[in-house]
Amino acid sequence: LPAGQWASSINQANKMALLTWVRETGVNLVQVNGQRRYGGPPPGWVGGPPPAGSEVFIGKLPQDMYEDTLIPLFESVGKLYEFRLMLTFSGLNRGFAYAKYSDRRGAREAIAALNNLEVREGCAILVCRSLEKCELSVDGLPASLARKHLEAVVLEATEGVLGIALHPSPCRKQAQVAVLKYSSHWAAAMAKKTLVEGNVELFGRKVKVEWLKPELKEKLQSCGQKPPAGSVQSGRCTGSAERAPLRPEPCGVRGRLGALCRRRHLGTPHFLTKCIQARPDGWLRFWGQVVIPAWPVPCCMFLWVREDVPGPAGHEKMKDAVAQLALGMLGES
């Protein structure tokens, strides 16, 4: 944990106490985009990430309190999978953090034992269930914007995208609202930060990027516009939405991956493939990714394919290859 990240002279005593604790315990803290993270997964973790409902929100923290105090405190009631502390530029904390436990019981124990606990005289902290939101809304996009153009920008700027949908905006005239679904709250939070800070204007329009509000979700549903993730519905409110036809479960390696994810309650794997290079001798280079909703890291790889030989097309071969890689990541041969 480089001490150079804390150039400010503010609160040096507590910062040095944290550095000493990190050296003595060997805990690995990673700081990125205004927050510092432990775990996700922690050392020695086996299996997939914890289920939804395993994370708590921690508020009303003293701004000069750090992980050397907070992690032992929250580990005292259950096994931590991840701890995230939000930071200011000066190195003070922003007064809140998130603790994710190995199971829902750990989160319940933390709320019962630590909510309203006085960590200092007259300073009681708030501990409650985290909403773990994974969806963003981007309102004010041009009415003529096609999904493929939006997808190109979103996939380039953010990671962990599971679905992109466009709807006529119920709040702005001659505009569209996009609903972006991510693989985790972390991925969605990083995407929100990137889109808000890096692209205040998208496609020549001032847009509003925020967490998807329940009332907006209800409005879109009441218009019969709740498409499957990754699809687009355009036009006016029709009163009913067409259901996408159910596709058969793919067999082979992708079928095995889907079955494994169902058994472990990890969600349905989502594949993305791109042909990124073509050589005159017929070889094509593909990039592939599979995102598993309840797994913290997407699985990616590259593959050279000859499409002038018998067998599945290049995109299908890419999906099979990245599915095989994901099975290995999940501990399956």
PDB file of C-alpha atoms in Angstrom, residues 81-328:
ATOM      1  CA  TYR A  81     -15.477 -12.025   1.742  1.00  0.00           C
ATOM      2  CA  GLU A  82     -14.830  -8.352   0.916  1.00  0.00           C
ATOM      3  CA  PHE A  83     -14.512  -4.975   2.642  1.00  0.00           C
ATOM      4  CA  ARG A  84     -14.669  -1.658   0.755  1.00  0.00           C
ATOM      5  CA  LEU A  85     -13.931   1.727   2.338  1.00  0.00           C
ATOM      6  CA  MET A  86     -14.830   4.915   0.430  1.00  0.00           C
ATOM      7  CA  LEU A  87     -12.076   7.585   0.484  1.00  0.00           C
ATOM      8  CA  THR A  88     -11.571  11.304  -0.130  1.00  0.00           C
ATOM      9  CA  PHE A  89      -8.613  12.680  -2.092  1.00  0.00           C
ATOM     10  CA  SER A  90      -6.907  13.647   1.165  1.00  0.00           C
ATOM     11  CA  GLY A  91      -7.024  10.059   2.434  1.00  0.00           C
ATOM     12  CA  LEU A  92      -9.845  10.474   4.948  1.00  0.00           C
ATOM     13  CA  ASN A  93     -12.741   8.063   4.590  1.00  0.00           C
ATOM     14  CA  ARG A  94     -16.035   9.423   3.262  1.00  0.00           C
ATOM     15  CA  GLY A  95     -17.983   8.183   6.263  1.00  0.00           C
ATOM     16  CA  PHE A  96     -19.239   4.916   4.789  1.00  0.00           C
ATOM     17  CA  ALA A  97     -18.111   1.449   3.735  1.00  0.00           C
ATOM     18  CA  TYR A  98     -19.423  -1.955   2.634  1.00  0.00           C
ATOM     19  CA  ALA A  99     -18.728  -5.342   4.235  1.00  0.00           C
ATOM     20  CA  LYS A 100     -19.639  -8.532   2.363  1.00  0.00           C
ATOM     21  CA  TYR A 101     -19.753 -11.743   4.369  1.00  0.00           C
ATOM     22  CA  SER A 102     -19.353 -15.355   3.271  1.00  0.00           C
ATOM     23  CA  ASP A 103     -23.094 -15.906   3.720  1.00  0.00           C
ATOM     24  CA  ARG A 104     -26.331 -14.132   4.644  1.00  0.00           C
ATOM     25  CA  ARG A 105     -26.010 -15.215   8.270  1.00  0.00           C
ATOM     26  CA  GLY A 106     -22.826 -13.160   8.627  1.00  0.00           C
ATOM     27  CA  ALA A 107     -24.651 -10.071   7.364  1.00  0.00           C
ATOM     28  CA  ARG A 108     -27.529 -10.643   9.798  1.00  0.00           C
ATOM     29  CA  GLU A 109     -25.096 -11.086  12.697  1.00  0.00           C
ATOM     30  CA  ALA A 110     -23.287  -7.872  11.761  1.00  0.00           C
ATOM     31  CA  ILE A 111     -26.526  -5.878  11.731  1.00  0.00           C
ATOM     32  CA  ALA A 112     -27.668  -7.349  15.040  1.00  0.00           C
ATOM     33  CA  ALA A 113     -24.332  -6.884  16.827  1.00  0.00           C
ATOM     34  CA  LEU A 114     -22.847  -3.721  15.318  1.00  0.00           C
ATOM     35  CA  ASN A 115     -25.702  -1.398  14.343  1.00  0.00           C
ATOM     36  CA  ASN A 116     -25.682   1.629  16.697  1.00  0.00           C
ATOM     37  CA  LEU A 117     -22.403   0.451  18.221  1.00  0.00           C
ATOM     38  CA  GLU A 118     -20.384   3.323  19.702  1.00  0.00           C
ATOM     39  CA  VAL A 119     -16.973   3.023  18.064  1.00  0.00           C
ATOM     40  CA  ARG A 120     -15.956   6.188  19.911  1.00  0.00           C
ATOM     41  CA  GLU A 121     -17.603   8.151  22.659  1.00  0.00           C
ATOM     42  CA  GLY A 122     -20.741   9.739  21.220  1.00  0.00           C
ATOM     43  CA  CYS A 123     -20.152   8.187  17.768  1.00  0.00           C
ATOM     44  CA  ALA A 124     -22.545   5.311  16.970  1.00  0.00           C
ATOM     45  CA  ILE A 125     -22.254   3.723  13.528  1.00  0.00           C
ATOM     46  CA  LEU A 126     -25.065   2.592  11.223  1.00  0.00           C
ATOM     47  CA  VAL A 127     -25.041  -0.994   9.922  1.00  0.00           C
ATOM     48  CA  CYS A 128     -27.875  -2.125   7.651  1.00  0.00           C
ATOM     49  CA  ARG A 129     -28.520  -4.398   4.686  1.00  0.00           C
ATOM     50  CA  SER A 130     -26.893  -3.251   1.438  1.00  0.00           C
ATOM     51  CA  LEU A 131     -29.158  -2.974  -1.607  1.00  0.00           C
ATOM     52  CA  GLU A 132     -26.374  -4.267  -3.907  1.00  0.00           C
ATOM     53  CA  LYS A 133     -27.836  -2.451  -6.907  1.00  0.00           C
ATOM     54  CA  CYS A 134     -26.583  -3.609 -10.319  1.00  0.00           C
ATOM     55  CA  GLU A 135     -28.614  -1.520 -12.791  1.00  0.00           C
ATOM     56  CA  LEU A 136     -28.077   2.016 -14.107  1.00  0.00           C
ATOM     57  CA  SER A 137     -30.317   4.308 -16.130  1.00  0.00           C
ATOM     58  CA  VAL A 138     -28.967   6.736 -18.732  1.00  0.00           C
ATOM     59  CA  ASP A 139     -31.724   9.215 -19.627  1.00  0.00           C
ATOM     60  CA  GLY A 140     -31.720  11.836 -22.369  1.00  0.00           C
ATOM     61  CA  LEU A 141     -30.152   9.827 -25.196  1.00  0.00           C
ATOM     62  CA  PRO A 142     -31.103  10.798 -28.791  1.00  0.00           C
ATOM     63  CA  ALA A 143     -34.366   9.282 -30.007  1.00  0.00           C
ATOM     64  CA  SER A 144     -32.604   8.055 -33.148  1.00  0.00           C
ATOM     65  CA  LEU A 145     -29.774   6.289 -31.309  1.00  0.00           C
ATOM     66  CA  ALA A 146     -29.388   2.624 -32.275  1.00  0.00           C
ATOM     67  CA  ARG A 147     -28.550   0.017 -29.663  1.00  0.00           C
ATOM     68  CA  LYS A 148     -25.415  -1.133 -31.502  1.00  0.00           C
ATOM     69  CA  HIS A 149     -23.931   2.377 -31.255  1.00  0.00           C
ATOM     70  CA  LEU A 150     -24.732   2.620 -27.559  1.00  0.00           C
ATOM     71  CA  GLU A 151     -23.343  -0.883 -26.993  1.00  0.00           C
ATOM     72  CA  ALA A 152     -20.036   0.048 -28.637  1.00  0.00           C
ATOM     73  CA  VAL A 153     -19.571   3.008 -26.267  1.00  0.00           C
ATOM     74  CA  VAL A 154     -20.687   1.185 -23.108  1.00  0.00           C
ATOM     75  CA  LEU A 155     -18.558  -1.914 -23.747  1.00  0.00           C
ATOM     76  CA  GLU A 156     -15.524   0.247 -24.473  1.00  0.00           C
ATOM     77  CA  ALA A 157     -15.936   2.425 -21.376  1.00  0.00           C
ATOM     78  CA  THR A 158     -17.136  -0.076 -18.745  1.00  0.00           C
ATOM     79  CA  GLU A 159     -16.673  -3.707 -17.692  1.00  0.00           C
ATOM     80  CA  GLY A 160     -19.021  -6.453 -16.541  1.00  0.00           C
ATOM     81  CA  VAL A 161     -21.958  -5.518 -18.807  1.00  0.00           C
ATOM     82  CA  LEU A 162     -24.713  -8.150 -18.797  1.00  0.00           C
ATOM     83  CA  GLY A 163     -27.462  -6.337 -20.672  1.00  0.00           C
ATOM     84  CA  ILE A 164     -28.258  -3.121 -22.523  1.00  0.00           C
ATOM     85  CA  ALA A 165     -31.824  -2.064 -23.313  1.00  0.00           C
ATOM     86  CA  LEU A 166     -33.207   1.127 -24.888  1.00  0.00           C
ATOM     87  CA  HIS A 167     -36.683   2.540 -24.213  1.00  0.00           C
ATOM     88  CA  PRO A 168     -38.531   5.746 -25.132  1.00  0.00           C
ATOM     89  CA  SER A 169     -37.938   8.058 -22.176  1.00  0.00           C
ATOM     90  CA  PRO A 170     -41.034   8.620 -20.011  1.00  0.00           C
ATOM     91  CA  CYS A 171     -39.398  11.756 -18.573  1.00  0.00           C
ATOM     92  CA  ARG A 172     -37.962  13.575 -21.609  1.00  0.00           C
ATOM     93  CA  LYS A 173     -39.506  14.364 -24.990  1.00  0.00           C
ATOM     94  CA  GLN A 174     -37.844  13.034 -28.141  1.00  0.00           C
ATOM     95  CA  ALA A 175     -35.339  11.062 -26.087  1.00  0.00           C
ATOM     96  CA  GLN A 176     -34.496   7.524 -25.016  1.00  0.00           C
ATOM     97  CA  VAL A 177     -33.467   6.027 -21.706  1.00  0.00           C
ATOM     98  CA  ALA A 178     -31.013   3.135 -21.538  1.00  0.00           C
ATOM     99  CA  VAL A 179     -31.037   0.494 -18.814  1.00  0.00           C
ATOM    100  CA  LEU A 180     -27.586  -0.992 -18.223  1.00  0.00           C
ATOM    101  CA  LYS A 181     -27.304  -4.200 -16.196  1.00  0.00           C
ATOM    102  CA  TYR A 182     -23.947  -5.228 -14.685  1.00  0.00           C
ATOM    103  CA  SER A 183     -22.535  -8.419 -13.221  1.00  0.00           C
ATOM    104  CA  SER A 184     -22.112  -6.958  -9.713  1.00  0.00           C
ATOM    105  CA  HIS A 185     -22.680  -3.858  -7.613  1.00  0.00           C
ATOM    106  CA  TRP A 186     -18.947  -3.138  -7.837  1.00  0.00           C
ATOM    107  CA  ALA A 187     -19.031  -3.242 -11.657  1.00  0.00           C
ATOM    108  CA  ALA A 188     -22.127  -1.034 -11.749  1.00  0.00           C
ATOM    109  CA  ALA A 189     -20.634   1.479  -9.305  1.00  0.00           C
ATOM    110  CA  MET A 190     -17.424   1.712 -11.354  1.00  0.00           C
ATOM    111  CA  ALA A 191     -19.481   2.144 -14.539  1.00  0.00           C
ATOM    112  CA  LYS A 192     -21.538   4.912 -12.926  1.00  0.00           C
ATOM    113  CA  LYS A 193     -18.380   6.714 -11.869  1.00  0.00           C
ATOM    114  CA  THR A 194     -16.824   6.361 -15.340  1.00  0.00           C
ATOM    115  CA  LEU A 195     -19.914   7.498 -17.231  1.00  0.00           C
ATOM    116  CA  VAL A 196     -20.686  10.429 -14.954  1.00  0.00           C
ATOM    117  CA  GLU A 197     -17.117  11.702 -14.659  1.00  0.00           C
ATOM    118  CA  GLY A 198     -15.813  10.794 -18.105  1.00  0.00           C
ATOM    119  CA  ASN A 199     -18.758  11.404 -20.417  1.00  0.00           C
ATOM    120  CA  VAL A 200     -21.166  14.041 -19.131  1.00  0.00           C
ATOM    121  CA  GLU A 201     -22.338  14.323 -22.741  1.00  0.00           C
ATOM    122  CA  LEU A 202     -23.080  11.217 -24.791  1.00  0.00           C
ATOM    123  CA  PHE A 203     -23.817  11.395 -28.529  1.00  0.00           C
ATOM    124  CA  GLY A 204     -24.001  15.182 -28.342  1.00  0.00           C
ATOM    125  CA  ARG A 205     -26.659  15.220 -25.606  1.00  0.00           C
ATOM    126  CA  LYS A 206     -26.517  15.970 -21.901  1.00  0.00           C
ATOM    127  CA  VAL A 207     -27.613  12.787 -20.204  1.00  0.00           C
ATOM    128  CA  LYS A 208     -28.446  11.790 -16.654  1.00  0.00           C
ATOM    129  CA  VAL A 209     -26.663   8.700 -15.303  1.00  0.00           C
ATOM    130  CA  GLU A 210     -27.976   7.278 -12.026  1.00  0.00           C
ATOM    131  CA  TRP A 211     -28.980   4.088 -10.276  1.00  0.00           C
ATOM    132  CA  LEU A 212     -32.135   2.641 -11.847  1.00  0.00           C
ATOM    133  CA  LYS A 213     -34.967   3.873  -9.639  1.00  0.00           C
ATOM    134  CA  PRO A 214     -37.874   1.545  -8.800  1.00  0.00           C
ATOM    135  CA  GLU A 215     -40.392   4.105 -10.042  1.00  0.00           C
ATOM    136  CA  LEU A 216     -38.695   4.338 -13.450  1.00  0.00           C
ATOM    137  CA  LYS A 217     -38.533   0.551 -13.662  1.00  0.00           C
ATOM    138  CA  GLU A 218     -42.266   0.409 -12.911  1.00  0.00           C
ATOM    139  CA  LYS A 219     -43.014   3.006 -15.607  1.00  0.00           C
ATOM    140  CA  LEU A 220     -41.132   1.013 -18.210  1.00  0.00           C
ATOM    141  CA  GLN A 221     -42.897  -2.165 -17.128  1.00  0.00           C
ATOM    142  CA  SER A 222     -46.309  -0.469 -17.201  1.00  0.00           C
ATOM    143  CA  CYS A 223     -45.617   0.483 -20.811  1.00  0.00           C
ATOM    144  CA  GLY A 224     -45.062  -3.182 -21.567  1.00  0.00           C
ATOM    145  CA  GLN A 225     -41.414  -2.533 -22.268  1.00  0.00           C
ATOM    146  CA  LYS A 226     -39.483  -4.983 -20.165  1.00  0.00           C
ATOM    147  CA  PRO A 227     -37.333  -6.634 -22.813  1.00  0.00           C
ATOM    148  CA  PRO A 228     -34.854  -9.406 -22.092  1.00  0.00           C
ATOM    149  CA  ALA A 229     -31.340  -8.198 -21.219  1.00  0.00           C
ATOM    150  CA  GLY A 230     -29.497  -7.077 -24.315  1.00  0.00           C
ATOM    151  CA  SER A 231     -32.557  -6.440 -26.492  1.00  0.00           C
ATOM    152  CA  VAL A 232     -34.098  -3.190 -27.649  1.00  0.00           C
ATOM    153  CA  GLN A 233     -37.685  -2.086 -27.958  1.00  0.00           C
ATOM    154  CA  SER A 234     -38.455   1.163 -29.712  1.00  0.00           C
ATOM    155  CA  GLY A 235     -41.561   3.157 -30.504  1.00  0.00           C
ATOM    156  CA  ARG A 236     -44.425   4.207 -28.314  1.00  0.00           C
ATOM    157  CA  CYS A 237     -45.938   2.468 -25.360  1.00  0.00           C
ATOM    158  CA  THR A 238     -47.952  -0.466 -26.690  1.00  0.00           C
ATOM    159  CA  GLY A 239     -49.436  -1.828 -23.489  1.00  0.00           C
ATOM    160  CA  SER A 240     -47.910  -5.279 -23.849  1.00  0.00           C
ATOM    161  CA  ALA A 241     -44.429  -6.619 -24.468  1.00  0.00           C
ATOM    162  CA  GLU A 242     -43.574  -9.505 -26.737  1.00  0.00           C
ATOM    163  CA  ARG A 243     -41.861 -12.362 -25.018  1.00  0.00           C
ATOM    164  CA  ALA A 244     -38.661 -13.586 -26.538  1.00  0.00           C
ATOM    165  CA  PRO A 245     -38.975 -17.237 -27.593  1.00  0.00           C
ATOM    166  CA  LEU A 246     -37.226 -19.633 -25.279  1.00  0.00           C
ATOM    167  CA  ARG A 247     -34.045 -21.027 -26.768  1.00  0.00           C
ATOM    168  CA  PRO A 248     -32.981 -24.599 -26.055  1.00  0.00           C
ATOM    169  CA  GLU A 249     -30.134 -25.144 -23.627  1.00  0.00           C
ATOM    170  CA  PRO A 250     -26.906 -25.484 -25.636  1.00  0.00           C
ATOM    171  CA  CYS A 251     -25.306 -28.889 -25.317  1.00  0.00           C
ATOM    172  CA  GLY A 252     -21.610 -29.666 -24.997  1.00  0.00           C
ATOM    173  CA  VAL A 253     -19.259 -27.481 -22.984  1.00  0.00           C
ATOM    174  CA  ARG A 254     -21.683 -24.536 -22.825  1.00  0.00           C
ATOM    175  CA  GLY A 255     -24.416 -26.811 -21.569  1.00  0.00           C
ATOM    176  CA  ARG A 256     -22.084 -28.117 -18.861  1.00  0.00           C
ATOM    177  CA  LEU A 257     -21.228 -24.573 -17.824  1.00  0.00           C
ATOM    178  CA  GLY A 258     -24.892 -23.569 -17.693  1.00  0.00           C
ATOM    179  CA  ALA A 259     -25.774 -26.639 -15.616  1.00  0.00           C
ATOM    180  CA  LEU A 260     -22.890 -25.986 -13.212  1.00  0.00           C
ATOM    181  CA  CYS A 261     -23.950 -22.337 -12.771  1.00  0.00           C
ATOM    182  CA  ARG A 262     -27.515 -23.430 -12.010  1.00  0.00           C
ATOM    183  CA  ARG A 263     -26.329 -25.941  -9.410  1.00  0.00           C
ATOM    184  CA  ARG A 264     -24.207 -23.300  -7.700  1.00  0.00           C
ATOM    185  CA  HIS A 265     -26.840 -20.554  -8.100  1.00  0.00           C
ATOM    186  CA  LEU A 266     -24.411 -18.346 -10.036  1.00  0.00           C
ATOM    187  CA  GLY A 267     -26.878 -17.140 -12.681  1.00  0.00           C
ATOM    188  CA  THR A 268     -26.981 -17.693 -16.442  1.00  0.00           C
ATOM    189  CA  PRO A 269     -23.639 -17.249 -18.271  1.00  0.00           C
ATOM    190  CA  HIS A 270     -23.617 -14.449 -20.883  1.00  0.00           C
ATOM    191  CA  PHE A 271     -21.260 -14.689 -23.856  1.00  0.00           C
ATOM    192  CA  LEU A 272     -19.735 -11.905 -25.964  1.00  0.00           C
ATOM    193  CA  THR A 273     -17.506 -12.624 -28.973  1.00  0.00           C
ATOM    194  CA  LYS A 274     -15.779 -10.384 -31.527  1.00  0.00           C
ATOM    195  CA  CYS A 275     -13.663 -11.073 -34.612  1.00  0.00           C
ATOM    196  CA  ILE A 276     -10.742  -8.672 -34.187  1.00  0.00           C
ATOM    197  CA  GLN A 277      -8.324  -9.737 -36.942  1.00  0.00           C
ATOM    198  CA  ALA A 278      -8.470 -11.515 -40.314  1.00  0.00           C
ATOM    199  CA  ARG A 279      -5.399 -12.811 -42.165  1.00  0.00           C
ATOM    200  CA  PRO A 280      -5.189 -13.438 -45.939  1.00  0.00           C
ATOM    201  CA  ASP A 281      -4.511 -17.149 -45.345  1.00  0.00           C
ATOM    202  CA  GLY A 282      -7.976 -17.611 -43.825  1.00  0.00           C
ATOM    203  CA  TRP A 283      -7.112 -17.441 -40.144  1.00  0.00           C
ATOM    204  CA  LEU A 284      -9.400 -15.267 -37.990  1.00  0.00           C
ATOM    205  CA  ARG A 285      -8.578 -14.041 -34.498  1.00  0.00           C
ATOM    206  CA  PHE A 286     -11.487 -13.904 -32.069  1.00  0.00           C
ATOM    207  CA  TRP A 287     -11.883 -12.374 -28.623  1.00  0.00           C
ATOM    208  CA  GLY A 288     -14.407 -13.958 -26.275  1.00  0.00           C
ATOM    209  CA  GLN A 289     -15.822 -13.248 -22.839  1.00  0.00           C
ATOM    210  CA  VAL A 290     -18.265 -15.023 -20.555  1.00  0.00           C
ATOM    211  CA  VAL A 291     -19.827 -13.123 -17.652  1.00  0.00           C
ATOM    212  CA  ILE A 292     -21.299 -15.174 -14.817  1.00  0.00           C
ATOM    213  CA  PRO A 293     -23.598 -12.891 -12.748  1.00  0.00           C
ATOM    214  CA  ALA A 294     -22.556 -14.105  -9.293  1.00  0.00           C
ATOM    215  CA  TRP A 295     -18.856 -14.526 -10.135  1.00  0.00           C
ATOM    216  CA  PRO A 296     -16.715 -11.403  -9.524  1.00  0.00           C
ATOM    217  CA  VAL A 297     -14.412 -11.596 -12.576  1.00  0.00           C
ATOM    218  CA  PRO A 298     -15.408 -12.088 -16.264  1.00  0.00           C
ATOM    219  CA  CYS A 299     -13.512 -14.846 -18.093  1.00  0.00           C
ATOM    220  CA  CYS A 300     -11.788 -13.686 -21.318  1.00  0.00           C
ATOM    221  CA  MET A 301      -9.449 -15.158 -23.929  1.00  0.00           C
ATOM    222  CA  PHE A 302      -8.295 -14.936 -27.575  1.00  0.00           C
ATOM    223  CA  LEU A 303      -8.487 -17.695 -30.190  1.00  0.00           C
ATOM    224  CA  TRP A 304      -7.258 -18.196 -33.782  1.00  0.00           C
ATOM    225  CA  VAL A 305      -9.809 -20.029 -35.988  1.00  0.00           C
ATOM    226  CA  ARG A 306      -9.868 -21.260 -39.607  1.00  0.00           C
ATOM    227  CA  GLU A 307     -13.415 -20.826 -40.917  1.00  0.00           C
ATOM    228  CA  ASP A 308     -12.771 -22.596 -44.236  1.00  0.00           C
ATOM    229  CA  VAL A 309     -12.612 -25.993 -42.512  1.00  0.00           C
ATOM    230  CA  PRO A 310     -15.583 -28.191 -41.492  1.00  0.00           C
ATOM    231  CA  GLY A 311     -17.070 -27.570 -38.066  1.00  0.00           C
ATOM    232  CA  PRO A 312     -18.830 -24.816 -36.104  1.00  0.00           C
ATOM    233  CA  ALA A 313     -18.403 -21.170 -37.103  1.00  0.00           C
ATOM    234  CA  GLY A 314     -15.716 -19.067 -35.450  1.00  0.00           C
ATOM    235  CA  HIS A 315     -18.037 -17.329 -32.969  1.00  0.00           C
ATOM    236  CA  GLU A 316     -19.393 -20.693 -31.794  1.00  0.00           C
ATOM    237  CA  LYS A 317     -15.868 -22.091 -31.388  1.00  0.00           C
ATOM    238  CA  MET A 318     -14.941 -18.990 -29.404  1.00  0.00           C
ATOM    239  CA  LYS A 319     -17.915 -19.465 -27.073  1.00  0.00           C
ATOM    240  CA  ASP A 320     -16.993 -23.100 -26.488  1.00  0.00           C
ATOM    241  CA  ALA A 321     -13.365 -22.196 -25.770  1.00  0.00           C
ATOM    242  CA  VAL A 322     -14.192 -19.474 -23.256  1.00  0.00           C
ATOM    243  CA  ALA A 323     -16.822 -21.743 -21.654  1.00  0.00           C
ATOM    244  CA  GLN A 324     -14.135 -24.397 -21.193  1.00  0.00           C
ATOM    245  CA  LEU A 325     -11.880 -21.786 -19.603  1.00  0.00           C
ATOM    246  CA  ALA A 326     -14.706 -20.737 -17.265  1.00  0.00           C
ATOM    247  CA  LEU A 327     -15.269 -24.358 -16.212  1.00  0.00           C
ATOM    248  CA  GLY A 328     -11.605 -24.525 -15.216  1.00  0.00           C
TER     249      GLY A 328
END
